[in-house]
Amino acid sequence: MKSVQQKVLHHYFSTLKLLTIITLPLLLYVSLLTTTGSLALPGGVLFSLFLLLLLCSLCRLLLKSLGIPGMLGMLLVGIGMSNIPWIKEYTAVAPSSVSSDIKNVCLIIILMRGGLSLELADVKKCGRAVLLLVFLPCFTEALVYAILSVFLIGLRWTEGFMLGFVVAAVTPAIIVPVLMKVAARGYEIQSNYISTMLISASSFDDVVAISSFMVFLSASIAGGSLIWQVFKGPLEILIGISVGCILGMAMWFVPPPVKFIENGDSTTVVFPKTRLCFILMMGTTVVFGLGYLGFSGSGPLAVIVMSLLQRKGSHPMDSYISGVLDRLWDYIMEPLLFGLVGTDIKLNVIKADILWKAGVIIVVGLVFRCLAALVAVLGTSLTLRERLFVCVSWIPKATVQAAIGSYALSTVVELDIRDEDLIKASEVILTIAVLVILISAPLGSLLMTFMAPMLLPLKSGYNTVKEAEADDEEQPEHAPSTKA
């Protein structure tokens, strides 16, 4: 009798859950429609963003149920919405400026989650490996791309290095979430410093790649300030670290903890929601403010440093803040980010005559990148299998390529440059940037997901992945003694 009652209750609550899942998006759309009017109608920006979020979320759930990383489905949804003629007429997702702003907000959430998962002592211990992971794979891959593009496609050397540094940047937007999912499945990536190395290095890597690209773009375009671009890269790193340190240490004191004394016993209470608001507003201000001042590479680095250093203060609220950021990422930011990256991929810009050459260049470049990443971690205490996991984790590319893949071509058009070779090179850079996203983003995510069981040990105390996942689900999302 009891088992029958349990089955009835299970079906009852499952039905209610399904109704909630169906009703919530409808209520959200109706509220958007009634408050914004035409913006939420087909062809409006809000309608397109709502549809993108809904379809990406559904596609992610479907692919996860089949054991396939959901990121691949979200990319395909974005590609379809921006390339299928009868769909894109009604789903012009967003102006490039709006899309860029949304992706920046998503990146802020990613980097905060990454910074909160790091330990300052661990960063100090693996500083040498981080520097090698930043420079060795990036410059190796850029050099390989430059050489192959010069001899296979006929680009000039400066244009070849422009291409190399566009595609050499990895994306924390893929690496960090997959790392956290691997950790949630019970695999060890913290005590061996793998997460520390990859999260720290991925932010520096983007700064180095973008700064180097700008140097060679200035060298290719008459009138570009080459000296300024050479010094801008190190300056952006210095500004990012400095701003992050100042804000992180400021949060040791603001917002202040409140001390209560009851029956002679003192209790310190921290207001987690207030602290969360401070971190989010500081991160947003830093990224958009430094970008407005022309130091776009400094913002993401400052967010990581701020999130890392603020933990050294007297505010033990990391579990609550991380829980909120995790939910924000899972339900909103992840579908939006990968969907918008997919919408940046325009299939009509892919030049058919260089497809096979581009494919060869990309494959060879990724092979040399993995070899360089393996060399970078040779001096660490990692086992051979763990080093191989670092190599495959250094494959995914998306956000930087989507952001600056078309920058050379748009700059040439804006400045009305009549150099036919430079125009052709800019089109080649855009084509290969698109192909790199299509190949490396799903490939890197798949390899990280499926090779983790073969290359990484389980956390101490766990015998199976199921035990670790069950324990992770039972962990409290925030400290129970805190007050909002």
PDB file of C-alpha atoms in Angstrom, residues 105 126 329 367 384:
ATOM      1  CA  VAL A 105      28.122  39.788 -18.930  1.00  0.00           C
ATOM      2  CA  CYS A 126      51.970  26.896 -10.166  1.00  0.00           C
ATOM      3  CA  TRP A 329      25.018  30.361 -15.354  1.00  0.00           C
ATOM      4  CA  VAL A 367      48.378  19.295 -32.935  1.00  0.00           C
ATOM      5  CA  LEU A 384      51.311  11.779 -17.719  1.00  0.00           C
TER       6      LEU A 384
END
